[in-house]
């Protein structure tokens, strides 16, 4: 863990991707339902009404989570929850049909769905995420769904329907966004006499200044070698801090279908400047290489980490807190990762697919929220979903060469290159990336 240049060597993205960011106030109820596992098919409350019957009750899904593995995970931790797999028995009991799941690895979902579509057996639903959302739209793989959904289908999580549109047509139905959070070592904070981040967050004081103050205090150096780091995360944390600052690398007008570089926007530049001050030989941020941050975390040599999940398996006390809010965002801004499902063009049962997604989100409210609260701890859950919290989200993995672009920016931050020089260097590459996906700006 020497304080050397942190050359970021990222796996190049194999899928064409793009990004846009948004913020939404009041991210949901602070009081999750106390319902239990629905493996027996209990539908619970219908937060949005389901159709009474379906002409075709059979649907097919390409998905990544193996049902046997999920059952094993739930047995090990009853608070594990998967929205798709939990909704299947509920849907089948209500409508008497069958939900067929084609289980493949995460990175194989798109190729599998494409092959099924080409053979005339298109699945009804596929998960879309930051690296493929616009690709599947622009390639014609997925279809507009406006005739199958209503505004109610976008009312569960306070995320604008427009976020899932392109040129005024809707292409995806969201499930509950995934919270990206920092897990921190309470014992190390106590040793330094520092206020815990979750306390700062509740007071609206968890921002880049207090984050940096803690990170610097918790970084220790012996004979020029860093022996304890303040903060560790993967390279994508740069994108996520941009979103937590209310911005993104790309400026996307989804209504008109136009995309331009947002690299010269002041909130983006402010994010680059922040990372420059946090990195370098005297910095406190470890950008992970070969899972080194997890080794540092486990050995009490890392105070704050992004990527470590509950439940806590370490011998020291831990807490959680959202990413800190940037200076261009609201004081209690929380980065969340949006998740959604699209209907594949040529699928056999779009009406059934829409009903299934409504069942997914109803079941989430009945069961999943309580499981999440159990996994995080009720106090942490209530902190995240308090009424005064603003949620910032983005399909922000950007374009085909996003990993190279982020590597260039982070390495330049480490080398203390001025933001203006970074922008001048990276802008042509980002613009070229945009043109590959969307065409040249008019």
CSV table of C-alpha atoms in Angstrom, one decimal:
chain,number,residue,atom,x,y,z
A,1,UNK,CA,0.0,0.0,0.0
A,2,UNK,CA,2.8,2.4,-0.8
A,3,UNK,CA,1.9,5.9,-1.9
A,4,UNK,CA,2.7,5.3,-5.5
A,5,UNK,CA,1.0,6.4,-8.7
A,6,UNK,CA,-2.3,4.6,-8.8
A,7,UNK,CA,-2.4,3.6,-12.4
A,8,UNK,CA,-6.0,2.6,-13.0
A,9,UNK,CA,-6.2,-0.5,-15.3
A,10,UNK,CA,-9.8,-1.1,-15.9
A,11,UNK,CA,-11.4,-3.8,-18.0
A,12,UNK,CA,-12.6,-2.1,-21.2
A,13,UNK,CA,-16.4,-2.0,-21.6
A,14,UNK,CA,-17.6,-4.4,-24.2
A,15,UNK,CA,-21.0,-2.9,-24.5
A,16,UNK,CA,-21.9,0.5,-26.0
A,17,UNK,CA,-23.3,2.7,-23.2
A,18,UNK,CA,-24.2,6.2,-22.3
A,19,UNK,CA,-25.4,8.3,-19.4
A,20,UNK,CA,-27.7,10.9,-18.0
A,21,UNK,CA,-28.3,12.2,-14.5
A,22,UNK,CA,-31.3,13.4,-12.5
A,23,UNK,CA,-32.3,14.2,-8.9
A,24,UNK,CA,-35.5,13.4,-7.2
A,25,UNK,CA,-36.6,14.6,-3.8
A,26,UNK,CA,-38.2,12.2,-1.2
A,27,UNK,CA,-37.0,8.8,-2.2
A,28,UNK,CA,-39.8,6.8,-0.6
A,29,UNK,CA,-41.5,5.7,2.6
A,30,UNK,CA,-39.4,5.7,5.8
A,31,UNK,CA,-41.6,3.0,7.2
A,32,UNK,CA,-41.1,-0.4,5.4
A,33,UNK,CA,-43.8,-3.0,5.6
A,34,UNK,CA,-43.2,-5.7,8.2
A,35,UNK,CA,-44.4,-8.5,5.9
A,36,UNK,CA,-42.5,-11.8,5.6
A,37,UNK,CA,-41.1,-14.0,2.8
A,38,UNK,CA,-43.6,-14.5,0.0
A,39,UNK,CA,-42.2,-17.9,-1.1
A,40,UNK,CA,-45.7,-19.2,-0.4
A,41,UNK,CA,-47.3,-16.7,-2.8
A,42,UNK,CA,-48.9,-14.2,-0.4
A,43,UNK,CA,-49.6,-11.1,-2.5
A,44,UNK,CA,-50.1,-8.7,0.4
A,45,UNK,CA,-51.2,-5.2,-0.3
A,46,UNK,CA,-51.5,-4.1,-3.9
A,47,UNK,CA,-49.9,-0.7,-3.8
A,48,UNK,CA,-50.8,-0.3,-7.5
A,49,UNK,CA,-53.7,-2.5,-8.7
A,50,UNK,CA,-52.9,-5.5,-10.8
A,51,UNK,CA,-55.2,-6.7,-13.6
A,52,UNK,CA,-57.6,-9.3,-12.3
A,53,UNK,CA,-56.9,-11.7,-15.2
A,54,UNK,CA,-54.4,-12.1,-18.1
A,55,UNK,CA,-55.3,-13.5,-21.4
A,56,UNK,CA,-51.7,-15.0,-21.4
A,57,UNK,CA,-50.3,-15.7,-17.9
A,58,UNK,CA,-46.9,-17.0,-19.2
A,59,UNK,CA,-43.9,-14.8,-19.5
A,60,UNK,CA,-40.1,-15.3,-20.0
A,61,UNK,CA,-37.2,-13.4,-18.5
A,62,UNK,CA,-33.5,-13.4,-19.1
A,63,UNK,CA,-31.9,-12.9,-15.7
A,64,UNK,CA,-28.6,-13.3,-13.8
A,65,UNK,CA,-29.6,-14.7,-10.4
A,66,UNK,CA,-29.8,-18.4,-10.1
A,67,UNK,CA,-32.8,-19.5,-8.1
A,68,UNK,CA,-30.9,-22.3,-6.2
A,69,UNK,CA,-28.1,-19.9,-5.3
A,70,UNK,CA,-30.7,-17.4,-4.1
A,71,UNK,CA,-32.4,-19.9,-1.9
A,72,UNK,CA,-29.0,-20.7,-0.4
A,73,UNK,CA,-28.3,-17.0,0.1
A,74,UNK,CA,-31.6,-16.5,1.9
A,75,UNK,CA,-31.0,-19.5,4.1
A,76,UNK,CA,-27.7,-18.0,5.1
A,77,UNK,CA,-29.2,-14.5,5.6
A,78,UNK,CA,-33.0,-14.2,5.8
A,79,UNK,CA,-32.7,-10.5,4.9
A,80,UNK,CA,-31.3,-11.1,1.4
A,81,UNK,CA,-33.9,-10.1,-1.1
A,82,UNK,CA,-34.2,-10.4,-4.9
A,83,UNK,CA,-37.2,-8.5,-6.4
A,84,UNK,CA,-37.6,-10.7,-9.5
A,85,UNK,CA,-37.3,-14.1,-7.9
A,86,UNK,CA,-39.6,-13.2,-5.0
A,87,UNK,CA,-42.3,-12.0,-7.3
A,88,UNK,CA,-42.4,-15.2,-9.4
A,89,UNK,CA,-44.5,-17.3,-7.0
A,90,UNK,CA,-46.8,-14.4,-6.3
A,91,UNK,CA,-47.4,-13.8,-10.0
A,92,UNK,CA,-47.9,-17.5,-10.8
A,93,UNK,CA,-50.4,-18.0,-8.0
A,94,UNK,CA,-52.4,-15.0,-9.0
A,95,UNK,CA,-52.6,-15.8,-12.7
A,96,UNK,CA,-52.0,-19.6,-12.9
A,97,UNK,CA,-49.3,-19.2,-15.5
A,98,UNK,CA,-45.5,-19.9,-15.6
A,99,UNK,CA,-42.6,-17.5,-15.4
A,100,UNK,CA,-39.7,-19.0,-17.3
A,101,UNK,CA,-36.3,-17.7,-16.3
A,102,UNK,CA,-33.3,-18.1,-18.6
A,103,UNK,CA,-30.5,-17.8,-16.1
A,104,UNK,CA,-27.1,-16.6,-17.4
A,105,UNK,CA,-24.1,-14.7,-16.1
A,106,UNK,CA,-24.6,-10.9,-15.7
A,107,UNK,CA,-22.4,-10.0,-18.7
A,108,UNK,CA,-24.2,-12.6,-20.9
A,109,UNK,CA,-27.8,-11.3,-20.5
A,110,UNK,CA,-27.7,-9.0,-23.5
A,111,UNK,CA,-26.1,-11.6,-25.8
A,112,UNK,CA,-28.5,-14.3,-24.7
A,113,UNK,CA,-31.6,-12.1,-25.2
A,114,UNK,CA,-30.3,-11.1,-28.7
A,115,UNK,CA,-29.8,-14.7,-29.7
A,116,UNK,CA,-33.3,-15.6,-28.5
A,117,UNK,CA,-34.7,-12.7,-30.4
A,118,UNK,CA,-32.9,-13.7,-33.5
A,119,UNK,CA,-34.2,-17.2,-33.3
A,120,UNK,CA,-37.8,-16.0,-33.0
A,121,UNK,CA,-38.1,-16.8,-29.3
A,122,UNK,CA,-37.6,-13.3,-27.9
A,123,UNK,CA,-37.9,-13.1,-24.1
A,124,UNK,CA,-40.5,-10.8,-22.6
A,125,UNK,CA,-38.2,-9.0,-20.2
A,126,UNK,CA,-34.5,-8.2,-19.9
A,127,UNK,CA,-32.8,-6.1,-17.2
A,128,UNK,CA,-31.3,-2.9,-18.5
A,129,UNK,CA,-28.6,-1.0,-16.7
A,130,UNK,CA,-26.1,1.8,-17.2
A,131,UNK,CA,-23.9,0.1,-19.8
A,132,UNK,CA,-26.7,-1.1,-22.1
A,133,UNK,CA,-29.8,1.2,-21.6
A,134,UNK,CA,-29.4,3.3,-24.6
A,135,UNK,CA,-27.7,0.6,-26.7
A,136,UNK,CA,-30.8,-1.6,-26.6
A,137,UNK,CA,-33.0,1.3,-27.5
A,138,UNK,CA,-30.9,2.6,-30.4
A,139,UNK,CA,-30.3,-0.9,-31.8
A,140,UNK,CA,-34.1,-1.6,-31.8
A,141,UNK,CA,-33.7,-4.6,-29.5
A,142,UNK,CA,-36.3,-3.3,-27.0
A,143,UNK,CA,-39.7,-1.8,-27.8
A,144,UNK,CA,-41.6,1.3,-26.5
A,145,UNK,CA,-44.0,0.3,-23.7
A,146,UNK,CA,-46.3,3.3,-23.4
A,147,UNK,CA,-49.5,1.3,-24.4
A,148,UNK,CA,-48.8,-1.2,-21.6
A,149,UNK,CA,-47.9,1.1,-18.7
A,150,UNK,CA,-49.4,4.1,-16.8
A,151,UNK,CA,-47.8,6.7,-14.6
A,152,UNK,CA,-48.7,4.5,-11.7
A,153,UNK,CA,-45.9,2.1,-12.7
A,154,UNK,CA,-43.4,4.9,-12.1
A,155,UNK,CA,-44.9,6.0,-8.8
A,156,UNK,CA,-43.1,3.6,-6.4
A,157,UNK,CA,-39.7,5.2,-6.0
A,158,UNK,CA,-40.0,8.9,-6.8
A,159,UNK,CA,-38.0,8.6,-10.0
A,160,UNK,CA,-39.3,10.5,-13.0
A,161,UNK,CA,-40.8,8.5,-15.8
A,162,UNK,CA,-38.9,10.7,-18.2
A,163,UNK,CA,-35.7,9.1,-17.0
A,164,UNK,CA,-36.7,5.9,-18.8
A,165,UNK,CA,-37.8,7.6,-22.0
A,166,UNK,CA,-36.1,8.3,-25.3
A,167,UNK,CA,-37.6,10.8,-27.8
A,168,UNK,CA,-40.8,10.9,-25.8
A,169,UNK,CA,-41.3,7.1,-25.7
A,170,UNK,CA,-41.0,5.0,-22.6
A,171,UNK,CA,-38.6,2.0,-22.8
A,172,UNK,CA,-38.2,0.6,-19.3
A,173,UNK,CA,-40.0,0.0,-15.9
A,174,UNK,CA,-37.9,0.7,-12.8
A,175,UNK,CA,-37.4,-1.5,-9.8
A,176,UNK,CA,-36.2,-0.1,-6.5
A,177,UNK,CA,-32.9,1.8,-7.1
A,178,UNK,CA,-29.8,0.3,-5.4
A,179,UNK,CA,-28.2,2.5,-2.8
A,180,UNK,CA,-24.4,2.9,-3.2
A,181,UNK,CA,-23.1,3.5,0.3
A,182,UNK,CA,-19.9,3.9,2.3
A,183,UNK,CA,-19.3,1.4,5.0
A,184,UNK,CA,-17.0,2.9,7.7
A,185,UNK,CA,-14.9,1.5,10.6
A,186,UNK,CA,-16.4,3.0,13.7
A,187,UNK,CA,-13.5,1.9,15.8
A,188,UNK,CA,-11.0,3.9,13.7
A,189,UNK,CA,-13.2,7.0,13.8
A,190,UNK,CA,-13.5,6.7,17.6
A,191,UNK,CA,-9.7,6.4,17.9
A,192,UNK,CA,-9.3,9.8,16.1
A,193,UNK,CA,-12.2,11.4,18.1
A,194,UNK,CA,-14.1,12.0,14.8
A,195,UNK,CA,-17.8,12.5,14.5
A,196,UNK,CA,-19.4,9.5,12.8
A,197,UNK,CA,-20.4,10.2,9.2
A,198,UNK,CA,-24.0,9.0,9.7
A,199,UNK,CA,-24.4,11.6,12.4
A,200,UNK,CA,-23.1,14.3,10.1
A,201,UNK,CA,-25.5,13.1,7.4
A,202,UNK,CA,-28.5,13.3,9.6
A,203,UNK,CA,-27.5,16.9,10.4
A,204,UNK,CA,-27.0,17.8,6.8
A,205,UNK,CA,-23.2,18.1,7.3
A,206,UNK,CA,-21.9,15.1,5.4
A,207,UNK,CA,-20.3,16.8,2.4
A,208,UNK,CA,-17.0,16.9,0.6
A,209,UNK,CA,-15.4,19.1,3.2
A,210,UNK,CA,-16.3,16.8,6.2
A,211,UNK,CA,-15.5,13.7,4.0
A,212,UNK,CA,-12.0,15.1,3.2
A,213,UNK,CA,-11.4,16.1,6.8
A,214,UNK,CA,-12.1,12.6,8.0
A,215,UNK,CA,-10.2,11.0,5.2
A,216,UNK,CA,-7.0,13.0,5.9
A,217,UNK,CA,-7.2,12.4,9.6
A,218,UNK,CA,-7.6,8.7,9.1
A,219,UNK,CA,-4.7,8.3,6.7
A,220,UNK,CA,-1.4,7.3,8.3
A,221,UNK,CA,2.1,7.2,6.9
A,222,UNK,CA,5.2,5.6,8.2
A,223,UNK,CA,8.6,6.3,6.5
A,224,UNK,CA,6.8,7.6,3.4
A,225,UNK,CA,4.6,4.6,3.1
A,226,UNK,CA,0.8,4.8,3.7
A,227,UNK,CA,-0.1,2.2,6.3
A,228,UNK,CA,-3.7,3.2,6.7
A,229,UNK,CA,-6.0,4.8,4.1
A,230,UNK,CA,-8.9,7.1,4.7
A,231,UNK,CA,-11.1,5.9,1.8
A,232,UNK,CA,-11.1,3.2,-0.9
A,233,UNK,CA,-13.3,2.6,-3.9
A,234,UNK,CA,-13.3,1.3,-7.5
A,235,UNK,CA,-12.5,3.8,-10.3
A,236,UNK,CA,-16.2,4.2,-11.1
A,237,UNK,CA,-16.4,6.2,-7.8
A,238,UNK,CA,-15.4,9.2,-9.9
A,239,UNK,CA,-18.7,9.0,-11.9
A,240,UNK,CA,-20.7,8.4,-8.7
A,241,UNK,CA,-19.2,11.4,-7.0
A,242,UNK,CA,-20.2,13.5,-10.0
A,243,UNK,CA,-23.8,12.2,-9.7
A,244,UNK,CA,-23.7,13.0,-6.0
A,245,UNK,CA,-22.8,16.5,-7.0
A,246,UNK,CA,-25.8,16.7,-9.3
A,247,UNK,CA,-24.0,16.3,-12.6
A,248,UNK,CA,-22.7,13.7,-15.0
A,249,UNK,CA,-20.1,13.4,-17.8
A,250,UNK,CA,-22.8,13.5,-20.5
A,251,UNK,CA,-25.5,16.0,-21.0
A,252,UNK,CA,-28.4,14.0,-22.4
A,253,UNK,CA,-31.7,15.4,-23.6
A,254,UNK,CA,-33.7,12.2,-23.7
A,255,UNK,CA,-36.8,14.0,-25.0
A,256,UNK,CA,-35.1,15.2,-28.2
A,257,UNK,CA,-32.6,12.3,-28.4
A,258,UNK,CA,-29.4,14.5,-28.2
A,259,UNK,CA,-26.2,14.0,-26.3
A,260,UNK,CA,-23.2,16.3,-25.8
A,261,UNK,CA,-20.2,16.3,-23.6
A,262,UNK,CA,-20.7,17.8,-20.1
A,263,UNK,CA,-17.0,17.7,-19.3
A,264,UNK,CA,-16.7,21.5,-19.3
A,265,UNK,CA,-19.6,22.1,-16.9
A,266,UNK,CA,-18.5,23.6,-13.6
A,267,UNK,CA,-20.0,20.9,-11.4
A,268,UNK,CA,-17.9,18.3,-13.3
A,269,UNK,CA,-14.8,20.5,-13.0
A,270,UNK,CA,-15.5,20.9,-9.3
A,271,UNK,CA,-15.5,17.1,-9.0
A,272,UNK,CA,-12.2,16.7,-10.8
A,273,UNK,CA,-10.7,19.4,-8.6
A,274,UNK,CA,-11.9,17.5,-5.5
A,275,UNK,CA,-10.3,14.3,-6.6
A,276,UNK,CA,-7.1,16.1,-7.4
A,277,UNK,CA,-7.0,17.4,-3.8
A,278,UNK,CA,-7.8,13.9,-2.4
A,279,UNK,CA,-5.3,11.9,-4.5
A,280,UNK,CA,-1.6,12.0,-5.1
A,281,UNK,CA,1.3,11.0,-2.9
A,282,UNK,CA,-0.2,13.0,0.0
A,283,UNK,CA,-3.8,11.9,-0.7
A,284,UNK,CA,-6.2,9.7,1.3
A,285,UNK,CA,-8.1,8.0,-1.6
A,286,UNK,CA,-7.1,4.4,-2.6
A,287,UNK,CA,-8.4,3.5,-6.1
A,288,UNK,CA,-8.7,-0.3,-5.9
A,289,UNK,CA,-6.4,-2.6,-7.8
A,290,UNK,CA,-7.0,-6.3,-7.7
A,291,UNK,CA,-9.3,-6.1,-4.7
A,292,UNK,CA,-6.5,-4.5,-2.6
A,293,UNK,CA,-9.0,-2.3,-0.8
A,294,UNK,CA,-10.8,-5.3,0.7
A,295,UNK,CA,-7.6,-6.7,2.1
A,296,UNK,CA,-6.8,-3.3,3.6
A,297,UNK,CA,-10.4,-3.1,5.1
A,298,UNK,CA,-10.2,-6.5,6.6
A,299,UNK,CA,-6.8,-5.7,8.3
A,300,UNK,CA,-8.0,-2.4,9.8
A,301,UNK,CA,-5.9,-0.4,7.3
A,302,UNK,CA,-8.8,1.3,5.6
A,303,UNK,CA,-11.4,3.5,7.4
A,304,UNK,CA,-14.1,4.0,4.7
A,305,UNK,CA,-14.9,1.7,1.8
A,306,UNK,CA,-17.4,1.6,-1.1
A,307,UNK,CA,-18.2,-1.9,-2.2
A,308,UNK,CA,-18.3,-3.7,1.1
A,309,UNK,CA,-21.9,-4.9,1.8
A,310,UNK,CA,-23.9,-5.8,4.9
A,311,UNK,CA,-24.0,-8.0,6.9
A,312,UNK,CA,-20.8,-7.1,8.6
A,313,UNK,CA,-18.4,-10.1,8.9
A,314,UNK,CA,-15.5,-8.1,10.4
A,315,UNK,CA,-14.5,-8.2,14.1
A,316,UNK,CA,-14.7,-4.4,14.4
A,317,UNK,CA,-17.8,-2.2,14.6
A,318,UNK,CA,-19.0,-0.7,11.4
A,319,UNK,CA,-21.5,2.0,10.2
A,320,UNK,CA,-22.9,3.1,6.9
A,321,UNK,CA,-23.6,6.4,5.2
A,322,UNK,CA,-24.5,7.6,1.7
A,323,UNK,CA,-21.8,9.1,-0.5
A,324,UNK,CA,-21.1,12.7,0.6
A,325,UNK,CA,-23.0,15.5,-1.1
A,326,UNK,CA,-21.0,17.7,-3.5
A,327,UNK,CA,-21.1,21.5,-3.3
A,328,UNK,CA,-23.4,21.8,-6.3
A,329,UNK,CA,-26.1,19.4,-4.9
A,330,UNK,CA,-28.5,19.5,-2.0
A,331,UNK,CA,-27.1,19.0,1.5
A,332,UNK,CA,-28.7,15.5,1.9
A,333,UNK,CA,-28.1,14.1,-1.6
A,334,UNK,CA,-27.9,10.3,-2.0
A,335,UNK,CA,-26.4,8.5,-5.0
A,336,UNK,CA,-28.6,5.6,-6.1
A,337,UNK,CA,-28.1,3.2,-9.0
A,338,UNK,CA,-31.2,3.0,-11.1
A,339,UNK,CA,-32.4,-0.5,-12.2
A,340,UNK,CA,-35.1,-1.2,-14.8
A,341,UNK,CA,-36.5,-3.9,-17.1
A,342,UNK,CA,-37.4,-3.5,-20.8
A,343,UNK,CA,-39.6,-5.5,-23.1
A,344,UNK,CA,-37.8,-7.1,-25.9
A,345,UNK,CA,-39.1,-6.3,-29.4
A,346,UNK,CA,-41.0,-9.2,-30.7
A,347,UNK,CA,-41.8,-10.7,-27.3
A,348,UNK,CA,-44.9,-12.8,-27.0
A,349,UNK,CA,-46.6,-11.2,-23.9
A,350,UNK,CA,-46.0,-7.5,-23.3
A,351,UNK,CA,-49.2,-7.2,-21.3
A,352,UNK,CA,-48.1,-10.0,-19.0
A,353,UNK,CA,-44.6,-8.5,-18.7
A,354,UNK,CA,-46.1,-5.2,-17.6
A,355,UNK,CA,-48.3,-7.0,-15.0
A,356,UNK,CA,-45.3,-8.9,-13.7
A,357,UNK,CA,-43.3,-5.7,-13.2
A,358,UNK,CA,-46.1,-4.3,-11.2
A,359,UNK,CA,-46.2,-7.4,-9.2
A,360,UNK,CA,-42.4,-7.1,-8.7
A,361,UNK,CA,-42.8,-3.6,-7.3
A,362,UNK,CA,-45.8,-4.4,-5.1
A,363,UNK,CA,-43.9,-7.3,-3.6
A,364,UNK,CA,-40.9,-5.1,-3.0
A,365,UNK,CA,-43.1,-2.8,-0.9
A,366,UNK,CA,-44.7,-5.8,0.9
A,367,UNK,CA,-41.5,-7.7,1.6
A,368,UNK,CA,-38.4,-6.3,0.1
A,369,UNK,CA,-38.4,-3.0,2.0
A,370,UNK,CA,-38.5,-4.8,5.4
A,371,UNK,CA,-35.7,-7.1,4.3
A,372,UNK,CA,-33.6,-4.1,3.3
A,373,UNK,CA,-34.3,-2.5,6.7
A,374,UNK,CA,-33.2,-5.8,8.3
A,375,UNK,CA,-30.0,-5.9,6.3
A,376,UNK,CA,-29.0,-2.3,6.9
A,377,UNK,CA,-30.5,-1.9,10.3
A,378,UNK,CA,-33.8,0.0,10.8
A,379,UNK,CA,-32.0,3.2,12.0
A,380,UNK,CA,-29.8,3.3,8.9
A,381,UNK,CA,-32.8,2.5,6.7
A,382,UNK,CA,-34.8,5.4,8.2
A,383,UNK,CA,-31.8,7.7,7.7
A,384,UNK,CA,-31.6,6.9,4.0
A,385,UNK,CA,-35.3,7.2,3.3
A,386,UNK,CA,-36.0,10.3,5.4
A,387,UNK,CA,-38.4,12.8,3.8
A,388,UNK,CA,-35.7,15.5,3.5
A,389,UNK,CA,-33.3,13.3,1.4
A,390,UNK,CA,-32.7,14.0,-2.3
A,391,UNK,CA,-31.9,11.1,-4.6
A,392,UNK,CA,-29.5,11.6,-7.5
A,393,UNK,CA,-29.2,8.9,-10.1
A,394,UNK,CA,-27.7,8.4,-13.6
A,395,UNK,CA,-27.1,5.9,-16.3
A,396,UNK,CA,-23.6,7.1,-16.0
A,397,UNK,CA,-21.2,4.4,-17.1
A,398,UNK,CA,-21.1,6.4,-20.3
A,399,UNK,CA,-19.9,5.3,-23.7
A,400,UNK,CA,-17.8,2.4,-25.0
A,401,UNK,CA,-14.5,3.9,-23.8
A,402,UNK,CA,-15.7,5.2,-20.5
A,403,UNK,CA,-13.2,3.1,-18.5
A,404,UNK,CA,-10.3,4.5,-20.4
A,405,UNK,CA,-11.7,8.1,-20.0
A,406,UNK,CA,-12.1,7.6,-16.2
A,407,UNK,CA,-8.6,6.1,-16.0
A,408,UNK,CA,-7.1,9.1,-17.8
A,409,UNK,CA,-8.9,11.5,-15.5
A,410,UNK,CA,-8.0,9.7,-12.3
A,411,UNK,CA,-4.4,9.2,-13.2
A,412,UNK,CA,-4.2,12.9,-14.1
A,413,UNK,CA,-5.8,13.8,-10.7
A,414,UNK,CA,-3.1,11.7,-9.0
A,415,UNK,CA,-0.4,13.5,-10.9
A,416,UNK,CA,-1.9,16.8,-9.9
A,417,UNK,CA,-2.7,17.9,-13.4
A,418,UNK,CA,-4.9,21.1,-13.5
A,419,UNK,CA,-8.5,20.4,-14.3
A,420,UNK,CA,-8.4,22.7,-17.4
A,421,UNK,CA,-5.6,20.6,-18.8
A,422,UNK,CA,-7.5,17.4,-18.0
A,423,UNK,CA,-10.6,18.7,-19.8
A,424,UNK,CA,-8.6,19.8,-22.9
A,425,UNK,CA,-7.0,16.3,-23.1
A,426,UNK,CA,-10.1,14.2,-22.5
A,427,UNK,CA,-12.8,16.2,-24.3
A,428,UNK,CA,-11.9,15.0,-27.8
A,429,UNK,CA,-12.1,11.4,-26.8
A,430,UNK,CA,-15.4,11.9,-25.0
A,431,UNK,CA,-16.9,13.7,-28.0
A,432,UNK,CA,-15.7,10.9,-30.3
A,433,UNK,CA,-17.2,8.3,-28.0
A,434,UNK,CA,-20.6,10.2,-28.1
A,435,UNK,CA,-20.5,10.3,-31.8
A,436,UNK,CA,-19.9,6.5,-32.0
A,437,UNK,CA,-23.2,5.9,-30.2
A,438,UNK,CA,-25.4,8.8,-31.0
A,439,UNK,CA,-23.9,10.5,-34.0
A,440,UNK,CA,-22.4,13.9,-34.3
A,441,UNK,CA,-24.1,16.8,-32.5
A,442,UNK,CA,-26.1,19.0,-34.9
